[in-house]
PDB file of C-alpha atoms in Angstrom:
ATOM      1  CA  GLN A   1      20.070  82.365 -30.724  1.00  0.00           C
ATOM      2  CA  GLN A   2      19.654  79.811 -27.957  1.00  0.00           C
ATOM      3  CA  GLN A   3      18.875  81.764 -24.814  1.00  0.00           C
ATOM      4  CA  VAL A   4      18.521  78.797 -22.454  1.00  0.00           C
ATOM      5  CA  LYS A   5      21.188  76.107 -22.456  1.00  0.00           C
ATOM      6  CA  GLN A   6      20.520  72.803 -20.734  1.00  0.00           C
ATOM      7  CA  SER A   7      22.842  69.994 -19.691  1.00  0.00           C
ATOM      8  CA  PRO A   8      23.399  67.135 -19.737  1.00  0.00           C
ATOM      9  CA  GLN A   9      21.654  65.902 -22.871  1.00  0.00           C
ATOM     10  CA  SER A  10      21.123  62.513 -21.263  1.00  0.00           C
ATOM     11  CA  LEU A  11      21.457  61.174 -17.745  1.00  0.00           C
ATOM     12  CA  ILE A  12      21.401  57.678 -16.292  1.00  0.00           C
ATOM     13  CA  VAL A  13      20.810  57.300 -12.555  1.00  0.00           C
ATOM     14  CA  GLN A  14      20.285  54.339 -10.285  1.00  0.00           C
ATOM     15  CA  LYS A  15      17.041  53.992  -8.362  1.00  0.00           C
ATOM     16  CA  GLY A  16      17.261  55.967  -5.147  1.00  0.00           C
ATOM     17  CA  GLY A  17      19.949  58.268  -6.479  1.00  0.00           C
ATOM     18  CA  ILE A  18      19.878  62.026  -7.085  1.00  0.00           C
ATOM     19  CA  SER A  19      19.292  63.346 -10.606  1.00  0.00           C
ATOM     20  CA  ILE A  20      20.653  66.815 -11.334  1.00  0.00           C
ATOM     21  CA  ILE A  21      19.889  68.791 -14.482  1.00  0.00           C
ATOM     22  CA  ASN A  22      21.357  72.224 -15.100  1.00  0.00           C
ATOM     23  CA  CYS A  23      20.262  75.227 -17.118  1.00  0.00           C
ATOM     24  CA  ALA A  24      21.860  78.572 -17.882  1.00  0.00           C
ATOM     25  CA  TYR A  25      20.176  81.594 -19.358  1.00  0.00           C
ATOM     26  CA  GLU A  26      21.376  84.765 -21.015  1.00  0.00           C
ATOM     27  CA  ASN A  27      18.501  87.209 -20.825  1.00  0.00           C
ATOM     28  CA  THR A  28      18.401  88.908 -17.438  1.00  0.00           C
ATOM     29  CA  ALA A  29      14.852  90.040 -18.173  1.00  0.00           C
ATOM     30  CA  PHE A  30      13.596  86.488 -17.642  1.00  0.00           C
ATOM     31  CA  ASP A  31      11.523  86.360 -14.468  1.00  0.00           C
ATOM     32  CA  TYR A  32       9.877  82.949 -14.456  1.00  0.00           C
ATOM     33  CA  PHE A  33      11.654  79.605 -14.692  1.00  0.00           C
ATOM     34  CA  PRO A  34       9.560  76.423 -14.957  1.00  0.00           C
ATOM     35  CA  TRP A  35      10.562  72.825 -15.424  1.00  0.00           C
ATOM     36  CA  TYR A  36       8.496  70.487 -17.561  1.00  0.00           C
ATOM     37  CA  GLN A  37       8.446  66.694 -17.668  1.00  0.00           C
ATOM     38  CA  GLN A  38       7.526  64.896 -20.870  1.00  0.00           C
ATOM     39  CA  PHE A  39       6.766  61.221 -21.342  1.00  0.00           C
ATOM     40  CA  PRO A  40       6.778  59.625 -24.815  1.00  0.00           C
ATOM     41  CA  GLY A  41       3.581  60.387 -26.704  1.00  0.00           C
ATOM     42  CA  LYS A  42       2.521  63.049 -24.224  1.00  0.00           C
ATOM     43  CA  GLY A  43       2.738  66.804 -24.027  1.00  0.00           C
ATOM     44  CA  PRO A  44       5.068  68.455 -21.498  1.00  0.00           C
ATOM     45  CA  ALA A  45       3.649  68.643 -17.969  1.00  0.00           C
ATOM     46  CA  LEU A  46       4.508  71.443 -15.569  1.00  0.00           C
ATOM     47  CA  LEU A  47       6.605  70.032 -12.734  1.00  0.00           C
ATOM     48  CA  ILE A  48       7.816  72.938 -10.633  1.00  0.00           C
ATOM     49  CA  ALA A  49       8.667  76.592 -11.193  1.00  0.00           C
ATOM     50  CA  ILE A  50      10.586  79.405  -9.519  1.00  0.00           C
ATOM     51  CA  ARG A  51      10.959  83.175  -9.695  1.00  0.00           C
ATOM     52  CA  PRO A  52      14.338  84.934  -9.307  1.00  0.00           C
ATOM     53  CA  ASP A  53      13.550  86.395  -5.888  1.00  0.00           C
ATOM     54  CA  VAL A  54      13.814  82.905  -4.380  1.00  0.00           C
ATOM     55  CA  SER A  55      16.998  80.807  -4.280  1.00  0.00           C
ATOM     56  CA  GLU A  56      15.355  77.444  -3.769  1.00  0.00           C
ATOM     57  CA  LYS A  57      11.953  75.842  -4.076  1.00  0.00           C
ATOM     58  CA  LYS A  58      11.041  72.319  -3.057  1.00  0.00           C
ATOM     59  CA  GLU A  59       7.987  70.270  -3.931  1.00  0.00           C
ATOM     60  CA  GLY A  60       8.135  66.686  -2.766  1.00  0.00           C
ATOM     61  CA  ARG A  61      11.182  65.004  -4.280  1.00  0.00           C
ATOM     62  CA  PHE A  62      11.753  67.872  -6.745  1.00  0.00           C
ATOM     63  CA  THR A  63      13.857  70.933  -5.896  1.00  0.00           C
ATOM     64  CA  ILE A  64      14.848  73.921  -7.997  1.00  0.00           C
ATOM     65  CA  SER A  65      18.029  75.753  -7.036  1.00  0.00           C
ATOM     66  CA  PHE A  66      18.390  79.226  -8.506  1.00  0.00           C
ATOM     67  CA  ASN A  67      21.562  81.346  -8.760  1.00  0.00           C
ATOM     68  CA  LYS A  68      20.656  84.771 -10.069  1.00  0.00           C
ATOM     69  CA  SER A  69      24.203  86.151 -10.207  1.00  0.00           C
ATOM     70  CA  ALA A  70      25.416  83.165 -12.233  1.00  0.00           C
ATOM     71  CA  LYS A  71      22.244  83.106 -14.337  1.00  0.00           C
ATOM     72  CA  GLN A  72      21.859  79.410 -13.661  1.00  0.00           C
ATOM     73  CA  PHE A  73      19.199  77.153 -12.236  1.00  0.00           C
ATOM     74  CA  SER A  74      18.980  73.448 -11.691  1.00  0.00           C
ATOM     75  CA  LEU A  75      16.508  70.675 -11.009  1.00  0.00           C
ATOM     76  CA  HIS A  76      17.289  68.083  -8.364  1.00  0.00           C
ATOM     77  CA  ILE A  77      15.257  64.885  -8.202  1.00  0.00           C
ATOM     78  CA  MET A  78      15.823  63.141  -4.896  1.00  0.00           C
ATOM     79  CA  ASP A  79      15.299  59.397  -4.450  1.00  0.00           C
ATOM     80  CA  SER A  80      14.925  58.977  -8.227  1.00  0.00           C
ATOM     81  CA  GLN A  81      12.482  56.276  -9.322  1.00  0.00           C
ATOM     82  CA  PRO A  82      12.086  54.346 -12.587  1.00  0.00           C
ATOM     83  CA  GLY A  83       8.791  56.206 -13.075  1.00  0.00           C
ATOM     84  CA  ASP A  84      10.784  59.441 -13.261  1.00  0.00           C
ATOM     85  CA  SER A  85      12.333  58.257 -16.533  1.00  0.00           C
ATOM     86  CA  ALA A  86      11.280  60.953 -18.979  1.00  0.00           C
ATOM     87  CA  THR A  87      12.583  63.988 -20.824  1.00  0.00           C
ATOM     88  CA  TYR A  88      12.953  67.120 -18.722  1.00  0.00           C
ATOM     89  CA  PHE A  89      12.913  70.635 -20.105  1.00  0.00           C
ATOM     90  CA  CYS A  90      13.839  73.833 -18.370  1.00  0.00           C
ATOM     91  CA  ALA A  91      12.269  77.019 -19.664  1.00  0.00           C
ATOM     92  CA  ALA A  92      12.237  80.743 -19.064  1.00  0.00           C
ATOM     93  CA  SER A  93       9.905  83.603 -19.748  1.00  0.00           C
ATOM     94  CA  ARG A  94       9.529  87.296 -19.045  1.00  0.00           C
ATOM     95  CA  GLU A  95       6.366  89.096 -18.069  1.00  0.00           C
ATOM     96  CA  THR A  96       6.439  91.379 -21.124  1.00  0.00           C
ATOM     97  CA  SER A  97       6.375  88.389 -23.468  1.00  0.00           C
ATOM     98  CA  GLY A  98       2.990  87.080 -22.436  1.00  0.00           C
ATOM     99  CA  SER A  99       2.878  83.295 -22.328  1.00  0.00           C
ATOM    100  CA  ARG A 100       5.971  82.765 -24.477  1.00  0.00           C
ATOM    101  CA  LEU A 101       8.348  80.165 -23.056  1.00  0.00           C
ATOM    102  CA  THR A 102      11.937  79.727 -24.214  1.00  0.00           C
ATOM    103  CA  PHE A 103      12.950  76.112 -23.687  1.00  0.00           C
ATOM    104  CA  GLY A 104      16.254  74.396 -23.100  1.00  0.00           C
ATOM    105  CA  GLU A 105      17.264  71.495 -25.315  1.00  0.00           C
ATOM    106  CA  GLY A 106      15.936  68.818 -22.969  1.00  0.00           C
ATOM    107  CA  THR A 107      17.511  66.066 -20.859  1.00  0.00           C
ATOM    108  CA  GLN A 108      16.553  62.438 -21.278  1.00  0.00           C
ATOM    109  CA  LEU A 109      16.614  60.872 -17.828  1.00  0.00           C
ATOM    110  CA  THR A 110      16.761  57.124 -17.349  1.00  0.00           C
ATOM    111  CA  VAL A 111      16.432  55.710 -13.855  1.00  0.00           C
ATOM    112  CA  ASN A 112      17.577  52.108 -13.662  1.00  0.00           C
ATOM    113  CA  PRO A 113      15.815  49.795 -11.178  1.00  0.00           C
TER     114      PRO A 113
ATOM    115  CA  LYS B   1     -11.608  70.074 -15.164  1.00  0.00           C
ATOM    116  CA  ALA B   2     -10.772  68.838 -18.657  1.00  0.00           C
ATOM    117  CA  GLY B   3      -7.259  69.416 -19.924  1.00  0.00           C
ATOM    118  CA  VAL B   4      -6.068  70.912 -23.177  1.00  0.00           C
ATOM    119  CA  THR B   5      -7.297  68.905 -26.138  1.00  0.00           C
ATOM    120  CA  GLN B   6      -5.839  68.835 -29.619  1.00  0.00           C
ATOM    121  CA  THR B   7      -7.260  67.379 -32.791  1.00  0.00           C
ATOM    122  CA  PRO B   8      -6.362  65.484 -34.786  1.00  0.00           C
ATOM    123  CA  ARG B   9      -3.705  63.533 -32.895  1.00  0.00           C
ATOM    124  CA  TYR B  10      -2.010  62.252 -36.030  1.00  0.00           C
ATOM    125  CA  LEU B  11      -1.916  63.596 -39.541  1.00  0.00           C
ATOM    126  CA  ILE B  12      -0.120  62.613 -42.735  1.00  0.00           C
ATOM    127  CA  LYS B  13       0.087  65.170 -45.516  1.00  0.00           C
ATOM    128  CA  THR B  14       1.904  65.542 -48.804  1.00  0.00           C
ATOM    129  CA  ARG B  15       4.371  68.290 -49.651  1.00  0.00           C
ATOM    130  CA  GLY B  16       2.608  71.369 -50.964  1.00  0.00           C
ATOM    131  CA  GLN B  17      -0.655  70.705 -49.156  1.00  0.00           C
ATOM    132  CA  GLN B  18      -1.981  72.767 -46.311  1.00  0.00           C
ATOM    133  CA  VAL B  19      -3.126  71.641 -42.865  1.00  0.00           C
ATOM    134  CA  THR B  20      -5.229  72.997 -40.025  1.00  0.00           C
ATOM    135  CA  LEU B  21      -4.742  71.907 -36.432  1.00  0.00           C
ATOM    136  CA  SER B  22      -7.167  72.602 -33.613  1.00  0.00           C
ATOM    137  CA  CYS B  23      -6.691  73.279 -29.917  1.00  0.00           C
ATOM    138  CA  SER B  24      -9.293  73.594 -27.165  1.00  0.00           C
ATOM    139  CA  PRO B  25      -7.859  75.216 -24.027  1.00  0.00           C
ATOM    140  CA  ILE B  26      -8.740  74.541 -20.430  1.00  0.00           C
ATOM    141  CA  SER B  27     -12.046  76.168 -19.566  1.00  0.00           C
ATOM    142  CA  GLY B  28     -11.502  79.777 -18.538  1.00  0.00           C
ATOM    143  CA  HIS B  29      -8.053  80.070 -20.069  1.00  0.00           C
ATOM    144  CA  ARG B  30      -7.742  82.969 -22.490  1.00  0.00           C
ATOM    145  CA  SER B  31      -4.205  82.449 -23.727  1.00  0.00           C
ATOM    146  CA  VAL B  32      -3.280  79.774 -26.241  1.00  0.00           C
ATOM    147  CA  SER B  33       0.285  79.290 -27.417  1.00  0.00           C
ATOM    148  CA  TRP B  34       1.574  76.994 -30.140  1.00  0.00           C
ATOM    149  CA  TYR B  35       4.931  75.238 -30.182  1.00  0.00           C
ATOM    150  CA  GLN B  36       6.731  73.033 -32.686  1.00  0.00           C
ATOM    151  CA  GLN B  37       8.747  70.145 -31.291  1.00  0.00           C
ATOM    152  CA  THR B  38      11.372  68.363 -33.383  1.00  0.00           C
ATOM    153  CA  PRO B  39      14.350  66.193 -32.403  1.00  0.00           C
ATOM    154  CA  GLY B  40      16.759  68.671 -33.953  1.00  0.00           C
ATOM    155  CA  GLN B  41      15.348  72.017 -32.864  1.00  0.00           C
ATOM    156  CA  GLY B  42      13.568  71.047 -29.650  1.00  0.00           C
ATOM    157  CA  LEU B  43      10.581  73.092 -28.528  1.00  0.00           C
ATOM    158  CA  GLN B  44      10.169  76.258 -30.562  1.00  0.00           C
ATOM    159  CA  PHE B  45       7.542  78.926 -29.926  1.00  0.00           C
ATOM    160  CA  LEU B  46       5.291  79.635 -32.888  1.00  0.00           C
ATOM    161  CA  PHE B  47       2.803  82.214 -31.653  1.00  0.00           C
ATOM    162  CA  GLU B  48       0.417  83.125 -28.857  1.00  0.00           C
ATOM    163  CA  TYR B  49      -3.171  84.258 -29.002  1.00  0.00           C
ATOM    164  CA  PHE B  50      -4.917  86.102 -26.209  1.00  0.00           C
ATOM    165  CA  SER B  51      -8.521  87.251 -26.430  1.00  0.00           C
ATOM    166  CA  GLU B  52      -8.602  86.557 -30.176  1.00  0.00           C
ATOM    167  CA  THR B  53      -5.491  88.679 -30.854  1.00  0.00           C
ATOM    168  CA  GLN B  54      -2.010  87.477 -31.710  1.00  0.00           C
ATOM    169  CA  ARG B  55       0.106  88.739 -28.848  1.00  0.00           C
ATOM    170  CA  ASN B  56       3.471  87.173 -29.653  1.00  0.00           C
ATOM    171  CA  LYS B  57       5.065  85.572 -32.661  1.00  0.00           C
ATOM    172  CA  GLY B  58       8.129  83.376 -32.967  1.00  0.00           C
ATOM    173  CA  ASN B  59      10.623  83.183 -35.785  1.00  0.00           C
ATOM    174  CA  PHE B  60       8.682  81.087 -38.273  1.00  0.00           C
ATOM    175  CA  PRO B  61       7.822  81.852 -41.906  1.00  0.00           C
ATOM    176  CA  GLY B  62       4.477  83.328 -42.884  1.00  0.00           C
ATOM    177  CA  ARG B  63       3.283  79.883 -43.985  1.00  0.00           C
ATOM    178  CA  PHE B  64       2.494  79.334 -40.326  1.00  0.00           C
ATOM    179  CA  SER B  65      -0.561  81.211 -39.158  1.00  0.00           C
ATOM    180  CA  GLY B  66      -3.188  80.935 -36.498  1.00  0.00           C
ATOM    181  CA  ARG B  67      -6.324  82.362 -35.079  1.00  0.00           C
ATOM    182  CA  GLN B  68      -8.385  82.268 -31.922  1.00  0.00           C
ATOM    183  CA  PHE B  69     -12.132  82.236 -31.606  1.00  0.00           C
ATOM    184  CA  SER B  70     -14.335  83.965 -29.063  1.00  0.00           C
ATOM    185  CA  ASN B  71     -14.555  80.745 -27.004  1.00  0.00           C
ATOM    186  CA  SER B  72     -10.711  80.736 -26.820  1.00  0.00           C
ATOM    187  CA  ARG B  73     -10.385  77.706 -29.080  1.00  0.00           C
ATOM    188  CA  SER B  74      -7.500  78.138 -31.465  1.00  0.00           C
ATOM    189  CA  GLU B  75      -6.449  76.830 -34.828  1.00  0.00           C
ATOM    190  CA  MET B  76      -3.113  76.922 -36.548  1.00  0.00           C
ATOM    191  CA  ASN B  77      -2.644  76.580 -40.276  1.00  0.00           C
ATOM    192  CA  VAL B  78       0.416  75.612 -42.242  1.00  0.00           C
ATOM    193  CA  SER B  79       0.289  76.249 -45.961  1.00  0.00           C
ATOM    194  CA  THR B  80       2.512  74.812 -48.690  1.00  0.00           C
ATOM    195  CA  LEU B  81       3.827  72.064 -46.449  1.00  0.00           C
ATOM    196  CA  GLU B  82       7.517  71.154 -46.584  1.00  0.00           C
ATOM    197  CA  LEU B  83       9.209  67.962 -45.428  1.00  0.00           C
ATOM    198  CA  GLY B  84      10.821  69.951 -42.619  1.00  0.00           C
ATOM    199  CA  ASP B  85       7.406  70.777 -41.188  1.00  0.00           C
ATOM    200  CA  SER B  86       7.125  67.212 -39.909  1.00  0.00           C
ATOM    201  CA  ALA B  87       6.938  67.647 -36.160  1.00  0.00           C
ATOM    202  CA  LEU B  88       4.855  67.391 -33.029  1.00  0.00           C
ATOM    203  CA  TYR B  89       2.738  70.520 -32.748  1.00  0.00           C
ATOM    204  CA  LEU B  90       1.803  71.379 -29.201  1.00  0.00           C
ATOM    205  CA  CYS B  91      -0.591  73.926 -27.882  1.00  0.00           C
ATOM    206  CA  ALA B  92      -0.609  75.248 -24.356  1.00  0.00           C
ATOM    207  CA  SER B  93      -3.146  77.307 -22.474  1.00  0.00           C
ATOM    208  CA  SER B  94      -3.050  79.579 -19.454  1.00  0.00           C
ATOM    209  CA  TRP B  95      -5.062  82.328 -17.821  1.00  0.00           C
ATOM    210  CA  GLY B  96      -2.949  84.947 -19.522  1.00  0.00           C
ATOM    211  CA  GLY B  97       0.741  84.553 -18.847  1.00  0.00           C
ATOM    212  CA  ALA B  98       3.495  81.972 -18.808  1.00  0.00           C
ATOM    213  CA  THR B  99       2.702  80.975 -15.246  1.00  0.00           C
ATOM    214  CA  ARG B 100       0.900  77.660 -14.959  1.00  0.00           C
ATOM    215  CA  GLN B 101       0.823  76.984 -18.669  1.00  0.00           C
ATOM    216  CA  TYR B 102      -0.615  73.558 -19.532  1.00  0.00           C
ATOM    217  CA  PHE B 103       0.138  71.607 -22.673  1.00  0.00           C
ATOM    218  CA  GLY B 104      -2.051  69.369 -24.768  1.00  0.00           C
ATOM    219  CA  PRO B 105      -0.920  65.958 -26.054  1.00  0.00           C
ATOM    220  CA  GLY B 106       0.070  67.393 -29.422  1.00  0.00           C
ATOM    221  CA  THR B 107      -0.661  66.671 -33.064  1.00  0.00           C
ATOM    222  CA  ARG B 108       1.935  64.547 -34.825  1.00  0.00           C
ATOM    223  CA  LEU B 109       2.243  65.871 -38.380  1.00  0.00           C
ATOM    224  CA  THR B 110       4.121  63.855 -40.963  1.00  0.00           C
ATOM    225  CA  VAL B 111       4.809  65.420 -44.353  1.00  0.00           C
ATOM    226  CA  THR B 112       5.717  63.004 -47.152  1.00  0.00           C
TER     227      THR B 112
END
């Protein structure tokens, strides 16, 4: 059973534009929501993360928006750059599950110059 | 500080064989988790080891097993390989929870 659903599957954005990737989760016990960025031939790299007691977190050009009542969270990439072209994964975990992460399906982002 | 390292990076095996993959976590990290990444199934959790004990296990058959040594290095073993086991196997390490979990570059396993 897929507990974290991610959309869109692919996204094409112009340089300087805003990239938005959405995720929805089912398990209300989840209490940690990270986003990972993966380049071809590399492992996923932690980008930014949020806990459900916060509605928004910003780090540089990356912002997570979190809606606890809707069980949704999203990643916004402001001023998107060609170097941001990668696959992005949302994930979720709960404290009682140790280090286990449940991942979304991934979004392939292409930023055109 | 060195990152998570995985060896080997690439591996080609034949159906029915077995394989052992190795993961060295970031120094000081006690938790090592393993994930399988495929185009069809995405990133799937295999299992987690913490202080040499398996703490969590995903929904994979018993052919997939692992262990962790006293220095936190971990190995995973897949016996009786099937074509469907072809995947990128990733390990990730952390101090003990999901927070700030760092991934290695992965081992690309191809089963022919």
